[in-house]
Amino acid sequence: MAQLPWRVLRSRPVTFAKARLAAERCSEDLSQLLDSHGTRTRVTSLLQAFIEALQECEANSYVRDSTKYVPCVKGFKVRGVVQIHPSFLGNPLKGVYVYLSNFLMQYNDYVGGIWLTCGKICQLDKYGYVTDGDCLGILSLRITVKLLVFVPQNGLMFGKVVRTLPERASLLVYGIFGVTVRSAEGSRDQANTLKEGDLVDADVDQVKILQKNKWVMLATSVDRVKVIS
C-alpha cells in the first residue's frame, strides 16, 4: 500500500531516556503484532541496536555533560490516514501497526527524516471509510501517531567506530546510521588514529539523502571526530 501524506502537529527534541523508552515500547509492540517474520526481525533488530547505543550514551559522562537531548533525533506527533485490510477489522490496531511497519527505518519526506519508532496511536474515526471505487474493500482510518525520527543534518552526533583503515574509518551513529570518516585535507593516514570500539563525538559535514533507497549517507573528516570513550 502506498504511504499517504502526513501532517506534522508537533515536533520537539527528546532526551536519551525518552528515546530509549519509545524504542523499547515500539519493539515490544511490533514483536507482538507483526506476523511477517522478515519485517519483524529487520525492524526490531535495528531498534535493539538503537537502544543499546542510547544506553551507552546515557552511561557516558561526556555525553551527559554535553547535551540533555539526542542530537538529530526528534519526537513527532503527526496526523494522517492509514489503510488496513478488512481481515484486521477484529483488531484494527494490529492492522495499523502492520501498515506503519512498512515505513519504519525509511526516509520520509513529510517529517524530513527516518522513522525509527511509532506508538501512542489514536484512532480518529470510529468506523473508518472505504474509498470510492476501491473494489478490494481496503479500509481507511484517520489516526494520530507519535514518532521518533532521525533528522539527518550537519552537526554533532554520537557514534562508535566499527572499522578502521589507513585512509578512512567507519562509524555507526546510534547503532544504525553509517558515517564515513575520511582523512583530513593534506593528510592520508590520520584516520588510523581511531580504534574499533571507540565511542566518539562526530561533527558530520556531509549529508546525502538516498531517495531511491529511502536512506541516508553521512560523512565527515577525522579532525572533526573526538574520541570520548
Short mmCIF file of N, CA and C in Angstrom, two decimals, residues 28-109:
data_model
loop_
_atom_site.label_atom_id
_atom_site.label_comp_id
_atom_site.label_asym_id
_atom_site.label_seq_id
_atom_site.Cartn_x
_atom_site.Cartn_y
_atom_site.Cartn_z
N GLU A 28 8.56 -3.87 21.42
CA GLU A 28 7.67 -4.83 22.08
C GLU A 28 6.34 -4.95 21.33
N ASP A 29 5.78 -3.81 20.92
CA ASP A 29 4.51 -3.82 20.18
C ASP A 29 4.65 -4.57 18.86
N LEU A 30 5.73 -4.29 18.13
CA LEU A 30 5.93 -4.94 16.84
C LEU A 30 6.13 -6.44 17.01
N SER A 31 6.84 -6.83 18.05
CA SER A 31 7.07 -8.26 18.30
C SER A 31 5.76 -9.00 18.53
N GLN A 32 4.80 -8.32 19.15
CA GLN A 32 3.52 -8.95 19.46
C GLN A 32 2.53 -8.89 18.30
N LEU A 33 2.62 -7.85 17.47
CA LEU A 33 1.56 -7.60 16.49
C LEU A 33 1.91 -7.98 15.06
N LEU A 34 3.18 -8.06 14.71
CA LEU A 34 3.56 -8.35 13.33
C LEU A 34 3.67 -9.85 13.10
N ASP A 35 3.00 -10.32 12.05
CA ASP A 35 3.10 -11.74 11.68
C ASP A 35 4.26 -12.00 10.74
N SER A 36 4.64 -10.97 9.96
CA SER A 36 5.72 -11.14 8.99
C SER A 36 7.06 -11.26 9.72
N HIS A 37 7.66 -12.44 9.65
CA HIS A 37 8.92 -12.68 10.36
C HIS A 37 10.02 -11.76 9.84
N GLY A 38 10.09 -11.58 8.51
CA GLY A 38 11.15 -10.77 7.93
C GLY A 38 11.09 -9.33 8.39
N THR A 39 9.91 -8.70 8.30
CA THR A 39 9.76 -7.31 8.72
C THR A 39 9.99 -7.17 10.21
N ARG A 40 9.42 -8.07 10.99
CA ARG A 40 9.57 -8.00 12.45
C ARG A 40 11.03 -8.11 12.86
N THR A 41 11.75 -9.05 12.27
CA THR A 41 13.16 -9.25 12.63
C THR A 41 14.01 -8.06 12.20
N ARG A 42 13.78 -7.56 10.99
CA ARG A 42 14.58 -6.44 10.47
C ARG A 42 14.42 -5.21 11.35
N VAL A 43 13.18 -4.84 11.64
CA VAL A 43 12.94 -3.60 12.38
C VAL A 43 13.35 -3.74 13.84
N THR A 44 12.97 -4.84 14.48
CA THR A 44 13.29 -4.98 15.90
C THR A 44 14.79 -5.13 16.15
N SER A 45 15.52 -5.72 15.21
CA SER A 45 16.97 -5.83 15.39
C SER A 45 17.63 -4.46 15.30
N LEU A 46 17.14 -3.61 14.39
CA LEU A 46 17.66 -2.25 14.30
C LEU A 46 17.29 -1.45 15.54
N LEU A 47 16.07 -1.64 16.03
CA LEU A 47 15.67 -0.94 17.25
C LEU A 47 16.52 -1.38 18.44
N GLN A 48 16.86 -2.65 18.50
CA GLN A 48 17.70 -3.13 19.60
C GLN A 48 19.09 -2.50 19.54
N ALA A 49 19.64 -2.37 18.33
CA ALA A 49 20.94 -1.71 18.18
C ALA A 49 20.84 -0.25 18.61
N PHE A 50 19.74 0.41 18.27
CA PHE A 50 19.50 1.80 18.66
C PHE A 50 19.41 1.91 20.18
N ILE A 51 18.67 1.01 20.80
CA ILE A 51 18.51 1.02 22.26
C ILE A 51 19.86 0.85 22.95
N GLU A 52 20.66 -0.09 22.50
CA GLU A 52 21.96 -0.34 23.12
C GLU A 52 22.89 0.86 22.96
N ALA A 53 22.83 1.52 21.79
CA ALA A 53 23.66 2.71 21.58
C ALA A 53 23.24 3.84 22.51
N LEU A 54 21.93 4.02 22.69
CA LEU A 54 21.46 5.06 23.60
C LEU A 54 21.87 4.76 25.04
N GLN A 55 21.80 3.50 25.43
CA GLN A 55 22.23 3.12 26.78
C GLN A 55 23.70 3.47 27.01
N GLU A 56 24.52 3.22 26.00
CA GLU A 56 25.94 3.53 26.14
C GLU A 56 26.16 5.03 26.25
N CYS A 57 25.39 5.80 25.48
CA CYS A 57 25.49 7.26 25.56
C CYS A 57 25.04 7.76 26.93
N GLU A 58 23.94 7.20 27.43
CA GLU A 58 23.43 7.60 28.75
C GLU A 58 24.46 7.36 29.85
N ALA A 59 25.24 6.30 29.70
CA ALA A 59 26.20 5.93 30.73
C ALA A 59 27.50 6.72 30.64
N ASN A 60 27.68 7.50 29.58
CA ASN A 60 28.93 8.22 29.35
C ASN A 60 28.85 9.63 29.94
N SER A 61 29.79 9.97 30.81
CA SER A 61 29.75 11.27 31.49
C SER A 61 29.94 12.42 30.51
N TYR A 62 30.76 12.23 29.47
CA TYR A 62 30.97 13.30 28.49
C TYR A 62 29.65 13.63 27.78
N VAL A 63 28.92 12.59 27.39
CA VAL A 63 27.64 12.81 26.71
C VAL A 63 26.66 13.50 27.64
N ARG A 64 26.59 13.03 28.87
CA ARG A 64 25.65 13.62 29.84
C ARG A 64 25.96 15.09 30.07
N ASP A 65 27.25 15.44 30.11
CA ASP A 65 27.63 16.84 30.35
C ASP A 65 27.46 17.70 29.10
N SER A 66 27.44 17.07 27.92
CA SER A 66 27.39 17.81 26.67
C SER A 66 25.98 18.22 26.27
N THR A 67 25.02 17.32 26.45
CA THR A 67 23.67 17.61 25.96
C THR A 67 22.63 16.79 26.71
N LYS A 68 21.48 17.37 26.87
CA LYS A 68 20.35 16.68 27.51
C LYS A 68 19.58 15.84 26.48
N TYR A 69 19.62 16.31 25.22
CA TYR A 69 18.80 15.69 24.18
C TYR A 69 19.65 14.91 23.18
N VAL A 70 19.01 13.97 22.50
CA VAL A 70 19.71 13.17 21.50
C VAL A 70 19.89 14.03 20.25
N PRO A 71 21.12 14.36 19.86
CA PRO A 71 21.31 15.17 18.66
C PRO A 71 20.72 14.51 17.42
N CYS A 72 20.01 15.29 16.63
CA CYS A 72 19.44 14.86 15.34
C CYS A 72 18.31 13.85 15.49
N VAL A 73 17.78 13.67 16.68
CA VAL A 73 16.61 12.80 16.88
C VAL A 73 15.51 13.65 17.51
N LYS A 74 14.31 13.57 16.92
CA LYS A 74 13.18 14.36 17.42
C LYS A 74 11.95 13.48 17.60
N GLY A 75 11.09 13.93 18.49
CA GLY A 75 9.79 13.29 18.65
C GLY A 75 8.75 14.07 17.87
N PHE A 76 7.97 13.37 17.08
CA PHE A 76 6.93 13.99 16.27
C PHE A 76 5.56 13.45 16.67
N LYS A 77 4.56 14.29 16.57
CA LYS A 77 3.17 13.83 16.57
C LYS A 77 2.59 14.22 15.22
N VAL A 78 2.07 13.25 14.49
CA VAL A 78 1.57 13.51 13.15
C VAL A 78 0.14 12.97 13.02
N ARG A 79 -0.55 13.52 12.02
CA ARG A 79 -1.90 13.05 11.72
C ARG A 79 -1.95 12.64 10.26
N GLY A 80 -2.63 11.54 9.99
CA GLY A 80 -2.73 11.08 8.61
C GLY A 80 -3.71 9.94 8.48
N VAL A 81 -3.68 9.29 7.33
CA VAL A 81 -4.60 8.20 7.02
C VAL A 81 -3.80 6.92 6.81
N VAL A 82 -4.25 5.85 7.45
CA VAL A 82 -3.67 4.53 7.23
C VAL A 82 -4.70 3.66 6.52
N GLN A 83 -4.22 2.67 5.80
CA GLN A 83 -5.11 1.76 5.08
C GLN A 83 -4.87 0.34 5.59
N ILE A 84 -5.95 -0.33 5.97
CA ILE A 84 -5.81 -1.68 6.50
C ILE A 84 -6.73 -2.64 5.76
N HIS A 85 -6.32 -3.88 5.72
CA HIS A 85 -7.10 -4.93 5.05
C HIS A 85 -8.32 -5.28 5.91
N PRO A 86 -9.44 -5.64 5.26
CA PRO A 86 -10.65 -5.99 6.03
C PRO A 86 -10.42 -7.11 7.05
N SER A 87 -9.42 -7.94 6.84
CA SER A 87 -9.16 -9.03 7.78
C SER A 87 -8.75 -8.52 9.17
N PHE A 88 -8.38 -7.23 9.26
CA PHE A 88 -7.98 -6.65 10.55
C PHE A 88 -9.13 -5.95 11.27
N LEU A 89 -10.36 -6.09 10.76
CA LEU A 89 -11.48 -5.39 11.38
C LEU A 89 -11.68 -5.82 12.83
N GLY A 90 -11.34 -7.05 13.16
CA GLY A 90 -11.46 -7.50 14.54
C GLY A 90 -10.38 -6.95 15.45
N ASN A 91 -9.28 -6.48 14.86
CA ASN A 91 -8.16 -5.92 15.63
C ASN A 91 -7.51 -4.81 14.80
N PRO A 92 -8.21 -3.65 14.68
CA PRO A 92 -7.69 -2.59 13.81
C PRO A 92 -6.32 -2.07 14.22
N LEU A 93 -6.00 -2.11 15.53
CA LEU A 93 -4.68 -1.63 15.96
C LEU A 93 -3.58 -2.47 15.33
N LYS A 94 -3.79 -3.77 15.24
CA LYS A 94 -2.81 -4.63 14.59
C LYS A 94 -2.66 -4.24 13.13
N GLY A 95 -3.78 -3.95 12.46
CA GLY A 95 -3.72 -3.52 11.06
C GLY A 95 -2.95 -2.22 10.89
N VAL A 96 -3.12 -1.30 11.84
CA VAL A 96 -2.41 -0.03 11.78
C VAL A 96 -0.91 -0.25 11.92
N TYR A 97 -0.50 -1.10 12.86
CA TYR A 97 0.93 -1.38 13.04
C TYR A 97 1.52 -2.08 11.82
N VAL A 98 0.75 -3.00 11.23
CA VAL A 98 1.22 -3.67 10.02
C VAL A 98 1.45 -2.65 8.92
N TYR A 99 0.52 -1.71 8.77
CA TYR A 99 0.66 -0.66 7.75
C TYR A 99 1.88 0.22 8.04
N LEU A 100 1.99 0.71 9.26
CA LEU A 100 3.08 1.62 9.60
C LEU A 100 4.44 0.95 9.54
N SER A 101 4.49 -0.35 9.83
CA SER A 101 5.78 -1.06 9.82
C SER A 101 6.43 -1.05 8.45
N ASN A 102 5.62 -0.87 7.40
CA ASN A 102 6.17 -0.81 6.04
C ASN A 102 7.07 0.41 5.83
N PHE A 103 6.93 1.41 6.71
CA PHE A 103 7.65 2.67 6.51
C PHE A 103 8.67 2.95 7.61
N LEU A 104 8.77 2.07 8.59
CA LEU A 104 9.80 2.25 9.62
C LEU A 104 11.18 1.99 9.03
N MET A 105 12.16 2.70 9.56
CA MET A 105 13.55 2.61 9.09
C MET A 105 13.68 3.01 7.63
N GLN A 106 12.86 4.00 7.24
CA GLN A 106 12.93 4.57 5.90
C GLN A 106 12.84 6.09 6.00
N TYR A 107 13.49 6.77 5.03
CA TYR A 107 13.40 8.23 4.99
C TYR A 107 12.00 8.64 4.56
N ASN A 108 11.45 9.62 5.24
CA ASN A 108 10.09 10.10 4.98
C ASN A 108 10.12 11.60 4.73
N ASP A 109 9.67 12.00 3.55
CA ASP A 109 9.72 13.42 3.18
C ASP A 109 8.83 14.28 4.07
#
